[in-house]
Amino acid sequence: MPIRQLSETMINQIAAGEVIERPASVVKELVENALDAGASRVEIVTAGGGLNLIRVTDDGSGIAEPELALAIARHCTSKLSDNIHDIRSLGFRGEALPSIGSVARLSIRSRTASGDSAAEIGIDGGRVSPVKPAAANRGTTVEVRDLFFATPARLKFMKGERAESSATSDVVKRIAIAFPAVRFTLAGPDRSTLELPATDDTPEGRLARVAQVMGKDFPDNAIAIDAVRDGVHLAGHVSIPSYTRANALQQYAYVNGRPVRDKLIAGAIRGAFADVLPRDRHAVTVLFLSLDPSTVDVNVHPAKADVRFRDPGLVRGLIVGAIREALAGAGIRAATTGAAGMMAAFRPGVAPYSHPGPANGHRGYEAAYHASGSSGFDPTRSPQRPLDMGYGEARSRANGFAENEQVAFDTGPLASADIRAGMAEPAEALLGMVLGAARAQVHENYIVAQTRDSLVIVDQHAAHERLVYEALKNALHSRAVPSQMLLLPEIVDLPEEDAERLAMHSDTLAKFGLGLERFGPGAVAVRETPSMLGETNVQQLVRDLADEIADNDTVETLKERLDRIAATMACHGSVRSGRLLKAEEMNALLRQMEATPGSGTCNHGRPTYIELKLADIERLFGRR
């Protein structure tokens, strides 16, 4: 078959396959054009899920009549200078409008501030109509009808009207968060009206816009993030560990104001919350990255949702470190939704409150929870060491963990309860603490505490499990992890590039007890493994590490394995359900919780306590 040049319409339809995936893609491109034009008000109307009609109206700078023909020509844009590495606008490729016009019926009506009248141009499945006069206010109105009528095969891949409308709403919300000073309205016969009034471009205004999009509960359950490292600035908010969602749809990330869906950022968020969330729950986040445009590539894909960083390790480290530092500095906080669930449980006909813990980990958690039997307390245990990790002294030393384990016991909240409880301390002072003063223990598992304006219920096992886990982790990572020498080195065959990456990280791996070195061009020799791991599949461990380094340039896999062992030991070594505690012990547990980062949830992500405000209790009894 001879080589021939494709027609302009065919080229635009091919481009549309990447740029215009569904109606939400059209809305995204048109709204970004409006924002680049300096709009302070953007109105979107859709019908039929966006397949029948999409209309975007703005009050931006508008398009001059002589430039309307260029606006629908391929690779024509006003947003890009001669430097492709200095992109400061949302759009820049000049592909969206011609791509839309090649698969739909498109009309653009626009008027500039200095124009006496408006002008309009249309394009119908690639056929351009001449420019003609029109009546309009300052700004631009872009109307798209019968999307994909020129490429009917694409219509077969569209979802239902409700699903397409939902995708459009998500796109508008995602963009609106980054532009709080702009008023957004999304309406139409296929949806309920979404209206996001303008706030202002200050931290308070941005948080108010986030509340408009994500709900009024988020600000009350969020922690502010503000960190800078090597010219990269990270700001925004993340949810406290006890405020989670079943999916990651409410994780919003922005790079220089551009909404992105980047796997590096998503992975960093998962890593930062790894210790405090169940595996099937996700944090709620709004993060803004600001950096030199020359250090990030936004021209990876025509849809502009993917980005590439020049230094991905720097970005990931900044996100993980900033979130963990913020969580540690926020102290102990319970989600405000917990009290609402608790109040609902008291009402007749309402299902009892339950925290959405890990669906597949519930059985294992409960088994560990009641592992010590019906009473859960062995009176023969030493009062200075009330925990039993289930590890004998010889086994602990063989695993190289005896010293670290002892540190955890010595710093445990019950080890010196008689000293720290401070029974001589006035009760009124305890009432001013975050978790208040212990008043009772019910069902041998729940500590009831009182503050000046609330009632606090603490799960003693879950709380102490988190405290022991944090103590074990601190002891574990305060020095090099003990390792055991292999009788015969394990040779792991790998692609040459993976072997090189592992060799570059060998010093870091050695700190975690894994000693390896290059063994020829495509292999590594493992001579030492962490003692805590015992007998482990060295081949699989090394390959997992190589894959992670290739993806994220980190060696977190090994650290996570060691942390999981510490979590298991903490679970079996914590105060059991059914153990009677003295008042001194209960107060010591509360004080240690207040001083320990992340103690609002246990190792499994379940809440360790629930706070019910006095005002809520009075409402239950009809006193308010």
Coordinates of C-alpha atoms in Angstrom, one line a residue:
M1 CA 0.0 0.0 0.0
P2 CA 1.5 3.4 -1.0
I3 CA 2.4 6.0 1.7
R4 CA 0.0 8.9 1.7
Q5 CA -0.6 11.9 3.9
L6 CA -3.6 11.8 6.2
S7 CA -6.2 14.5 6.0
E8 CA -6.4 17.3 8.6
T9 CA -9.7 15.9 9.8
M10 CA -8.3 12.4 10.2
I11 CA -5.3 13.8 12.1
N12 CA -7.5 15.6 14.5
Q13 CA -9.7 12.6 15.0
I14 CA -6.6 10.5 15.9
A15 CA -5.5 13.2 18.3
A16 CA -9.0 13.3 19.8
G17 CA -8.6 9.6 20.8
E18 CA -5.9 10.7 23.3
V19 CA -7.2 14.2 24.3
I20 CA -10.9 13.6 24.3
E21 CA -11.6 10.3 26.1
R22 CA -15.1 11.1 27.4
P23 CA -17.4 14.1 28.1
A24 CA -15.4 14.9 31.3
S25 CA -12.3 15.3 29.1
V26 CA -14.1 18.0 27.1
V27 CA -15.1 19.8 30.2
K28 CA -11.6 19.7 31.6
E29 CA -10.1 21.2 28.5
L30 CA -12.7 24.0 28.1
V31 CA -12.6 24.9 31.8
E32 CA -8.8 25.1 31.7
N33 CA -9.0 27.4 28.7
A34 CA -11.4 29.6 30.7
L35 CA -9.0 29.8 33.6
D36 CA -6.0 30.5 31.4
A37 CA -8.1 33.4 30.0
G38 CA -8.3 34.9 33.5
A39 CA -12.0 34.1 34.2
S40 CA -13.4 34.8 37.6
R41 CA -16.7 33.0 36.9
V42 CA -17.1 29.7 35.0
E43 CA -20.5 28.2 34.3
I44 CA -20.9 24.6 32.9
V45 CA -24.1 23.2 31.6
T46 CA -24.4 19.5 30.4
A47 CA -27.2 17.3 29.0
G48 CA -27.3 13.6 28.4
G49 CA -24.2 13.1 30.6
G50 CA -22.4 15.5 28.3
L51 CA -22.9 13.5 25.2
N52 CA -25.8 15.7 24.0
L53 CA -24.6 19.1 25.2
I54 CA -21.7 20.7 27.0
R55 CA -21.7 24.5 27.3
V56 CA -18.9 26.4 29.1
T57 CA -19.3 30.1 29.7
D58 CA -16.6 32.4 31.2
D59 CA -15.9 36.1 31.8
G60 CA -12.3 35.9 30.7
S61 CA -10.3 38.0 28.3
G62 CA -12.1 36.5 25.2
I63 CA -10.8 35.8 21.7
A64 CA -10.4 38.6 19.1
E65 CA -12.5 38.0 15.9
P66 CA -9.4 37.7 13.7
E67 CA -8.0 34.9 15.9
L68 CA -11.1 32.7 16.0
A69 CA -10.1 30.7 13.0
L70 CA -6.6 30.1 14.5
A71 CA -8.3 29.0 17.8
I72 CA -9.7 25.9 16.1
A73 CA -6.5 25.2 14.1
R74 CA -4.2 22.5 15.2
H75 CA -1.1 23.5 17.3
C76 CA -2.2 27.1 17.6
T77 CA -2.0 28.6 21.1
S78 CA -1.4 31.8 22.9
K79 CA 0.0 30.2 26.0
L80 CA 3.4 28.8 25.0
S81 CA 6.5 30.8 24.3
D82 CA 9.6 29.4 22.5
N83 CA 10.7 27.6 25.8
I84 CA 8.9 24.3 26.2
H85 CA 10.5 23.9 29.6
D86 CA 8.8 27.0 31.1
I87 CA 5.1 26.1 31.1
R88 CA 3.1 28.2 33.5
S89 CA -0.5 27.7 32.0
L90 CA -2.9 24.8 32.2
G91 CA -3.1 24.4 28.4
F92 CA -0.3 24.8 25.9
R93 CA -0.5 22.1 23.2
G94 CA -3.2 23.7 21.0
E95 CA -4.9 20.4 20.4
A96 CA -8.1 20.5 22.4
L97 CA -10.5 22.7 20.3
P98 CA -9.6 21.1 16.9
S99 CA -9.8 17.6 18.4
I100 CA -13.3 18.4 19.8
G101 CA -14.4 19.9 16.6
S102 CA -13.4 16.8 14.6
V103 CA -15.7 14.5 16.6
A104 CA -18.6 16.8 17.6
R105 CA -20.5 19.9 16.6
L106 CA -18.6 22.8 18.1
S107 CA -19.3 26.5 18.3
I108 CA -17.3 29.3 19.9
R109 CA -18.8 32.7 20.6
S110 CA -16.4 35.3 22.1
R111 CA -16.0 39.0 22.8
T112 CA -13.0 40.8 24.2
A113 CA -13.1 43.7 26.6
S114 CA -12.3 46.2 23.8
G115 CA -14.5 44.6 21.2
D116 CA -17.7 46.4 20.1
S117 CA -19.5 43.1 19.5
A118 CA -18.9 39.3 19.7
A119 CA -18.1 36.9 16.9
E120 CA -18.9 33.2 16.4
I121 CA -17.3 30.3 14.6
G122 CA -18.4 26.7 14.2
I123 CA -16.9 23.4 13.3
D124 CA -19.1 20.4 12.5
G125 CA -17.2 17.1 12.4
G126 CA -14.2 18.8 11.0
R127 CA -16.0 21.1 8.6
V128 CA -15.3 24.7 9.5
S129 CA -18.0 27.4 9.2
P130 CA -17.0 31.0 8.5
V131 CA -16.8 33.6 11.3
K132 CA -20.0 35.6 11.8
P133 CA -21.2 38.4 14.1
A134 CA -23.0 37.4 17.3
A135 CA -24.3 39.0 20.5
A136 CA -22.5 38.2 23.8
N137 CA -21.1 39.7 26.9
R138 CA -17.3 39.9 27.5
G139 CA -15.8 36.4 27.7
T140 CA -16.3 33.2 25.8
T141 CA -19.0 30.6 25.4
V142 CA -18.0 27.2 23.9
E143 CA -20.9 24.9 23.1
V144 CA -20.3 21.2 22.2
R145 CA -23.2 19.1 20.9
D146 CA -23.5 15.5 19.8
L147 CA -20.1 14.4 21.1
F148 CA -18.6 11.6 19.1
F149 CA -21.3 11.7 16.4
A150 CA -18.5 11.7 13.8
T151 CA -16.8 8.6 15.4
P152 CA -19.8 6.5 16.4
A153 CA -17.5 3.6 17.5
R154 CA -16.3 5.7 20.4
L155 CA -19.9 6.0 21.7
K156 CA -20.0 2.2 22.4
F157 CA -17.4 2.7 25.1
M158 CA -19.3 5.4 26.9
K159 CA -20.8 4.6 30.3
G160 CA -24.3 5.5 31.4
E161 CA -25.5 9.0 31.8
R162 CA -25.1 9.0 35.5
A163 CA -21.5 7.7 35.4
E164 CA -20.5 10.3 32.8
S165 CA -22.2 13.1 34.8
S166 CA -20.3 11.9 37.9
A167 CA -17.0 12.0 36.1
T168 CA -17.7 15.5 34.9
S169 CA -18.5 16.6 38.5
D170 CA -15.2 15.1 39.7
V171 CA -13.2 17.0 37.1
V172 CA -14.9 20.3 38.0
K173 CA -14.3 19.8 41.7
R174 CA -10.7 18.8 41.2
I175 CA -10.0 21.9 39.2
A176 CA -12.0 24.2 41.5
I177 CA -9.9 23.3 44.5
A178 CA -6.8 24.8 42.9
F179 CA -8.7 28.1 42.0
P180 CA -10.6 29.2 45.1
A181 CA -11.1 32.8 43.8
V182 CA -13.1 31.6 40.9
R183 CA -16.9 30.9 41.1
F184 CA -17.9 27.6 39.5
T185 CA -21.4 26.4 38.6
L186 CA -22.3 23.0 37.1
A187 CA -25.9 22.5 36.1
G188 CA -28.2 20.8 33.6
P189 CA -31.2 18.5 33.2
D190 CA -29.0 15.5 33.8
R191 CA -27.8 16.5 37.2
S192 CA -28.4 18.5 40.4
T193 CA -26.8 21.9 40.4
L194 CA -23.3 22.2 41.9
E195 CA -22.4 25.7 42.9
L196 CA -19.0 26.6 44.4
P197 CA -18.9 30.3 45.4
A198 CA -15.6 32.1 45.2
T199 CA -13.6 32.5 48.3
D200 CA -10.1 34.0 48.3
D201 CA -6.6 32.8 47.5
T202 CA -5.4 32.6 51.1
P203 CA -4.8 29.5 53.3
E204 CA -8.2 30.1 54.9
G205 CA -9.9 30.7 51.6
R206 CA -8.3 27.5 50.1
L207 CA -9.5 25.5 53.0
A208 CA -13.0 26.9 52.6
R209 CA -13.0 25.9 49.0
V210 CA -11.8 22.4 50.0
A211 CA -14.7 22.2 52.5
Q212 CA -17.2 23.1 49.6
V213 CA -15.9 20.2 47.6
M214 CA -15.1 17.6 50.2
G215 CA -17.7 18.4 52.9
K216 CA -17.7 20.4 56.0
D217 CA -16.3 17.5 58.1
F218 CA -12.9 17.6 56.4
P219 CA -11.5 20.9 57.9
D220 CA -12.3 19.6 61.4
N221 CA -10.4 16.4 60.7
A222 CA -7.5 17.8 58.8
I223 CA -3.9 18.6 59.5
A224 CA -2.1 21.5 57.7
I225 CA 1.0 20.7 55.7
D226 CA 3.7 23.2 54.9
A227 CA 7.3 22.1 54.1
V228 CA 10.1 23.2 51.8
R229 CA 13.1 21.2 50.6
D230 CA 15.6 22.1 47.9
G231 CA 13.3 24.6 46.2
V232 CA 10.2 22.3 46.3
H233 CA 7.3 23.7 48.4
L234 CA 4.6 21.4 49.7
A235 CA 1.4 22.8 51.2
G236 CA -2.1 21.6 51.8
H237 CA -4.0 19.4 54.2
V238 CA -4.2 15.7 55.1
S239 CA -6.8 13.9 57.2
I240 CA -6.1 12.5 60.6
P241 CA -5.6 8.7 60.6
S242 CA -9.1 8.0 62.0
Y243 CA -10.8 9.9 59.2
T244 CA -10.6 7.7 56.1
R245 CA -12.3 6.7 52.9
A246 CA -12.9 3.4 51.1
N247 CA -11.1 4.6 48.0
A248 CA -8.5 7.1 46.9
L249 CA -10.9 9.3 44.9
Q250 CA -10.6 12.1 47.6
Q251 CA -6.8 12.4 47.2
Y252 CA -6.2 15.5 45.3
A253 CA -2.7 16.5 44.1
Y254 CA -1.6 19.6 42.2
V255 CA 1.7 20.5 40.6
N256 CA 2.2 24.2 40.0
G257 CA -1.6 24.6 40.2
R258 CA -2.2 21.7 37.7
P259 CA -4.4 18.8 38.8
V260 CA -2.5 15.6 38.3
R261 CA -2.9 11.9 38.9
D262 CA 0.6 10.8 39.6
K263 CA 1.6 7.4 40.9
L264 CA 4.7 8.7 42.6
I265 CA 2.6 11.1 44.7
A266 CA -0.1 8.5 45.4
G267 CA 2.7 6.0 46.5
A268 CA 4.2 8.6 48.8
I269 CA 0.8 9.2 50.4
R270 CA 0.4 5.5 51.0
G271 CA 3.9 5.3 52.4
A272 CA 3.3 8.2 54.8
F273 CA 0.1 6.6 56.2
A274 CA 1.4 3.0 56.1
D275 CA 1.5 2.6 59.9
V276 CA -1.7 4.2 60.8
L277 CA -4.4 3.1 58.2
P278 CA -5.9 -0.3 57.5
R279 CA -4.9 -1.8 54.1
D280 CA -8.3 -1.2 52.6
R281 CA -8.7 2.4 53.8
H282 CA -7.4 5.6 52.3
A283 CA -6.5 9.0 53.6
V284 CA -8.1 12.2 52.4
T285 CA -5.6 14.6 51.1
V286 CA -5.2 17.9 49.2
L287 CA -1.6 18.6 48.4
F288 CA 0.0 21.4 46.4
L289 CA 3.5 21.1 45.0
S290 CA 5.2 24.2 43.8
L291 CA 8.6 24.0 42.0
D292 CA 10.6 25.4 39.2
P293 CA 8.7 24.5 35.9
S294 CA 12.0 23.4 34.4
T295 CA 12.3 20.6 36.9
V296 CA 9.0 19.0 36.0
D297 CA 7.8 17.7 32.7
V298 CA 4.0 18.2 32.1
N299 CA 4.3 17.3 28.4
V300 CA 4.2 13.5 29.0
H301 CA 0.7 12.9 27.6
P302 CA -1.8 15.0 25.7
A303 CA -4.3 14.8 28.5
K304 CA -1.6 16.5 30.8
A305 CA -2.6 14.5 33.9
D306 CA 0.8 12.8 34.1
V307 CA 4.0 14.5 35.1
R308 CA 7.6 13.5 35.5
F309 CA 9.9 15.0 38.1
R310 CA 13.6 15.6 37.5
D311 CA 14.3 14.4 41.1
P312 CA 11.5 12.0 42.0
G313 CA 13.3 10.9 45.2
L314 CA 13.3 14.4 46.5
V315 CA 9.6 14.8 45.8
R316 CA 8.7 11.5 47.4
G317 CA 10.9 12.1 50.4
L318 CA 9.4 15.6 50.9
I319 CA 5.8 14.3 50.8
V320 CA 6.4 11.3 53.2
G321 CA 8.5 13.3 55.6
A322 CA 6.2 16.3 55.7
I323 CA 3.1 14.2 56.3
R324 CA 4.7 12.0 59.0
E325 CA 6.0 15.1 60.7
A326 CA 2.6 16.8 60.6
L327 CA 0.9 13.6 62.0
A328 CA 3.4 13.5 64.8
G329 CA 3.1 17.2 65.6
A330 CA -0.7 17.1 65.6
G331 CA -0.9 15.1 68.7
I332 CA -3.8 12.8 69.5
R333 CA -7.1 13.6 67.8
A334 CA -10.3 11.6 67.2
A335 CA -12.4 12.0 64.1
T336 CA -15.5 14.1 64.6
T337 CA -17.5 11.6 62.7
G338 CA -16.9 9.1 65.5
A339 CA -19.2 11.0 67.8
A340 CA -21.9 11.2 65.1
G341 CA -21.7 7.5 64.6
M342 CA -21.9 6.9 68.3
M343 CA -25.0 9.1 68.7
A344 CA -26.6 7.3 65.8
A345 CA -26.0 4.0 67.6
F346 CA -28.1 5.2 70.6
R347 CA -31.1 6.0 68.4
P348 CA -33.7 3.3 68.0
G349 CA -33.6 1.5 64.6
V350 CA -30.1 2.6 63.7
A351 CA -27.3 0.1 63.2
P352 CA -24.7 0.2 65.9
Y353 CA -21.6 2.3 65.3
S354 CA -18.6 0.4 63.9
H355 CA -15.4 1.6 62.5
P356 CA -14.7 0.4 58.9
G357 CA -11.6 -1.7 59.8
P358 CA -9.9 -4.0 57.4
A359 CA -12.3 -6.4 55.8
N360 CA -9.9 -9.2 55.3
G361 CA -7.9 -8.6 58.5
H362 CA -10.8 -8.7 61.0
R363 CA -10.4 -12.3 62.0
G364 CA -6.7 -12.1 62.6
Y365 CA -7.2 -8.9 64.6
E366 CA -9.8 -10.5 66.8
A367 CA -7.7 -13.6 67.3
A368 CA -4.8 -11.6 68.5
Y369 CA -7.2 -9.4 70.5
H370 CA -8.4 -12.3 72.6
A371 CA -5.2 -14.4 72.4
S372 CA -4.6 -14.5 76.1
G373 CA -7.9 -16.4 76.8
S374 CA -11.1 -15.4 78.6
S375 CA -9.4 -13.5 81.5
G376 CA -6.5 -12.2 79.4
F377 CA -4.4 -11.6 82.6
D378 CA -1.8 -13.7 84.2
P379 CA -1.3 -12.6 87.8
T380 CA 2.2 -14.3 87.8
R381 CA 3.6 -11.7 85.4
S382 CA 6.0 -9.2 86.9
P383 CA 4.3 -5.9 87.7
Q384 CA 7.3 -4.1 86.1
R385 CA 6.9 -6.2 83.0
P386 CA 3.1 -6.7 82.4
L387 CA 3.6 -7.6 78.8
D388 CA 4.3 -11.0 77.3
M389 CA 5.5 -10.9 73.7
G390 CA 5.2 -14.6 73.3
Y391 CA 9.0 -14.7 72.7
G392 CA 11.3 -16.6 75.1
E393 CA 14.5 -14.9 76.2
A394 CA 16.7 -17.3 74.2
R395 CA 14.6 -16.9 71.1
S396 CA 14.6 -13.1 71.4
R397 CA 18.4 -13.0 71.7
A398 CA 18.7 -15.4 68.8
N399 CA 16.6 -13.0 66.7
G400 CA 18.8 -10.1 67.7
F401 CA 15.9 -8.3 69.3
A402 CA 16.3 -8.7 73.0
E403 CA 17.8 -5.3 73.7
N404 CA 15.3 -3.4 71.6
E405 CA 12.4 -5.4 73.1
Q406 CA 13.6 -4.5 76.6
V407 CA 13.6 -0.8 75.7
A408 CA 10.0 -1.2 74.6
F409 CA 9.1 -2.8 77.9
D410 CA 10.9 -0.2 80.0
T411 CA 9.2 2.7 78.2
G412 CA 5.8 1.0 78.1
P413 CA 3.0 3.1 79.8
L414 CA 2.3 0.4 82.4
A415 CA 5.9 -0.4 83.3
S416 CA 6.1 2.4 85.9
A417 CA 2.4 3.3 86.2
D418 CA 2.7 3.9 90.0
I419 CA 5.3 6.6 89.3
R420 CA 3.8 8.4 86.2
A421 CA 0.1 8.3 87.2
G422 CA 0.7 11.1 89.6
M423 CA -2.1 10.3 91.9
A424 CA -1.2 13.3 94.0
E425 CA -1.9 15.5 91.0
P426 CA -5.3 17.2 91.3
A427 CA -8.1 15.6 89.4
E428 CA -9.0 19.0 88.0
A429 CA -5.6 19.2 86.2
L430 CA -6.3 15.8 84.6
L431 CA -9.6 17.0 83.4
G432 CA -7.8 19.6 81.3
M433 CA -5.8 17.0 79.5
V434 CA -6.8 15.8 76.0
L435 CA -8.0 12.4 77.2
G436 CA -9.0 13.6 80.7
A437 CA -9.1 11.6 83.9
A438 CA -10.0 7.9 84.0
R439 CA -13.3 7.3 85.8
A440 CA -14.1 3.6 85.3
Q441 CA -13.3 0.5 83.3
V442 CA -16.3 -1.3 81.8
H443 CA -16.4 -4.9 80.4
E444 CA -12.8 -5.2 81.5
N445 CA -11.7 -3.6 78.2
Y446 CA -13.0 0.0 77.8
I447 CA -11.7 2.9 79.9
V448 CA -14.2 5.6 80.5
A449 CA -12.5 9.0 81.0
Q450 CA -13.9 12.5 81.6
T451 CA -12.6 15.9 80.4
R452 CA -14.0 19.3 81.1
D453 CA -16.5 19.1 78.2
S454 CA -16.6 15.5 76.9
L455 CA -16.7 11.8 77.6
V456 CA -13.9 9.7 76.3
I457 CA -14.1 5.9 75.8
V458 CA -10.7 4.2 75.2
D459 CA -10.1 0.6 73.9
Q460 CA -7.3 -0.4 76.2
H461 CA -5.9 -3.2 74.0
A462 CA -5.9 -1.2 70.8
A463 CA -4.3 1.8 72.6
H464 CA -1.6 -0.1 74.3
E465 CA -0.9 -2.0 71.1
R466 CA -0.1 1.3 69.3
L467 CA 2.1 2.4 72.2
V468 CA 4.2 -0.8 72.3
Y469 CA 4.5 -0.8 68.5
E470 CA 5.9 2.8 68.5
A471 CA 8.3 1.9 71.2
L472 CA 9.5 -1.1 69.3
K473 CA 9.9 0.9 66.1
N474 CA 11.9 3.6 67.8
A475 CA 14.2 1.0 69.4
L476 CA 14.4 -0.9 66.1
H477 CA 15.4 2.2 64.0
S478 CA 17.6 3.9 66.6
R479 CA 20.5 1.8 65.6
A480 CA 21.6 -0.7 62.9
V481 CA 19.3 -3.8 62.7
P482 CA 21.0 -7.0 63.9
S483 CA 21.8 -9.4 61.1
Q484 CA 22.6 -13.0 60.7
M485 CA 25.4 -14.4 58.5
L486 CA 24.3 -16.9 55.8
L487 CA 26.4 -20.1 55.8
L488 CA 26.5 -19.9 52.0
P489 CA 25.9 -16.6 50.2
E490 CA 22.6 -16.5 48.3
I491 CA 23.2 -15.6 44.6
V492 CA 20.2 -13.8 43.1
D493 CA 20.2 -13.4 39.3
L494 CA 18.8 -10.1 38.1
P495 CA 18.8 -7.8 35.1
E496 CA 22.0 -5.8 35.1
E497 CA 20.2 -2.5 35.8
D498 CA 18.5 -3.9 38.9
A499 CA 21.8 -5.3 40.2
E500 CA 23.3 -1.9 39.7
R501 CA 20.5 -0.1 41.6
L502 CA 20.8 -2.6 44.5
A503 CA 24.5 -2.0 44.7
M504 CA 24.0 1.7 44.8
H505 CA 21.7 1.3 47.9
S506 CA 23.9 -1.3 49.6
D507 CA 24.9 1.0 52.5
T508 CA 21.2 1.8 53.3
L509 CA 20.3 -1.9 53.1
A510 CA 23.1 -2.8 55.4
K511 CA 21.5 -0.5 58.1
F512 CA 18.4 -2.7 57.9
G513 CA 20.5 -5.9 58.3
L514 CA 20.7 -6.9 54.6
G515 CA 24.3 -7.3 53.4
L516 CA 24.7 -7.7 49.6
E517 CA 27.3 -7.0 46.9
R518 CA 27.6 -7.2 43.2
F519 CA 28.3 -10.7 41.9
G520 CA 29.1 -10.3 38.2
P521 CA 27.2 -8.1 35.8
G522 CA 23.7 -9.5 36.4
A523 CA 23.6 -10.9 39.9
V524 CA 24.1 -9.9 43.6
A525 CA 25.4 -12.0 46.4
V526 CA 23.4 -11.8 49.7
R527 CA 25.7 -12.6 52.7
E528 CA 23.5 -11.3 55.6
T529 CA 19.8 -11.0 56.3
P530 CA 18.0 -9.3 59.2
S531 CA 17.8 -11.5 62.2
M532 CA 14.2 -10.6 62.8
L533 CA 13.1 -12.1 59.5
G534 CA 14.3 -15.6 60.5
E535 CA 14.0 -17.9 57.6
T536 CA 13.0 -15.8 54.6
N537 CA 12.8 -16.1 50.8
V538 CA 15.9 -14.1 50.0
Q539 CA 15.3 -14.3 46.3
Q540 CA 11.8 -12.8 46.5
L541 CA 12.9 -10.2 49.0
V542 CA 15.8 -9.0 46.8
R543 CA 13.6 -8.9 43.7
D544 CA 10.9 -6.9 45.5
L545 CA 13.5 -4.4 46.6
A546 CA 14.8 -4.1 43.1
D547 CA 11.3 -3.4 41.7
E548 CA 10.7 -0.8 44.4
I549 CA 14.0 1.0 43.8
A550 CA 13.2 1.0 40.0
D551 CA 9.7 2.6 40.7
N552 CA 10.4 4.9 43.6
D553 CA 14.2 4.9 44.2
T554 CA 13.6 3.8 47.9
V555 CA 14.2 0.7 49.9
E556 CA 11.0 0.9 52.0
T557 CA 10.0 -2.7 51.3
L558 CA 12.6 -4.1 53.8
K559 CA 11.7 -1.5 56.4
E560 CA 8.0 -2.3 56.1
R561 CA 8.7 -6.0 56.6
L562 CA 10.6 -5.3 59.8
D563 CA 7.8 -2.9 60.9
R564 CA 5.2 -5.6 60.3
I565 CA 7.1 -8.0 62.6
A566 CA 7.2 -5.3 65.3
A567 CA 3.5 -4.7 64.8
T568 CA 2.8 -8.5 65.3
M569 CA 4.9 -8.5 68.4
A570 CA 3.2 -5.4 69.7
C571 CA -0.3 -7.0 69.1
H572 CA 0.6 -10.1 71.1
G573 CA 2.4 -8.1 73.8
S574 CA -0.3 -5.6 74.6
V575 CA -2.7 -5.3 77.5
R576 CA -5.5 -7.8 76.8
S577 CA -9.2 -7.5 76.6
G578 CA -10.4 -8.7 80.0
R579 CA -7.5 -7.4 82.1
L580 CA -8.6 -5.3 85.1
L581 CA -6.6 -2.1 85.4
K582 CA -6.1 0.1 88.5
A583 CA -6.9 3.8 88.3
E584 CA -3.1 4.6 88.2
E585 CA -2.6 2.2 85.3
M586 CA -5.6 3.7 83.3
N587 CA -4.4 7.2 83.8
A588 CA -0.8 6.2 82.9
L589 CA -2.2 4.7 79.6
L590 CA -4.1 7.9 78.8
R591 CA -1.0 10.1 79.4
Q592 CA 1.2 7.9 77.3
M593 CA -1.4 8.0 74.5
E594 CA -1.3 11.8 74.6
A595 CA 2.5 11.8 74.2
T596 CA 2.7 9.2 71.4
P597 CA 2.2 10.2 67.7
G598 CA -0.4 8.2 65.9
S599 CA -2.0 6.8 69.0
G600 CA -5.5 7.8 67.8
T601 CA -5.5 4.5 65.8
C602 CA -4.1 1.0 66.5
N603 CA -1.7 -0.9 64.2
H604 CA -4.7 -2.2 62.2
G605 CA -6.1 1.3 61.6
R606 CA -9.0 1.0 64.1
P607 CA -9.7 4.0 66.4
T608 CA -8.3 3.7 69.9
Y609 CA -10.8 6.0 71.4
I610 CA -14.0 7.9 70.7
E611 CA -14.9 11.3 72.2
L612 CA -18.4 12.4 72.8
K613 CA -18.9 16.1 73.6
L614 CA -21.1 17.1 76.5
A615 CA -23.4 19.0 74.1
D616 CA -23.9 15.7 72.1
I617 CA -24.9 13.9 75.3
E618 CA -27.3 16.6 76.3
R619 CA -28.9 16.3 72.9
L620 CA -29.4 12.6 73.4
F621 CA -31.3 13.3 76.5
G622 CA -33.3 16.1 74.9
R623 CA -31.7 18.8 77.0
R624 CA -30.8 20.9 73.9

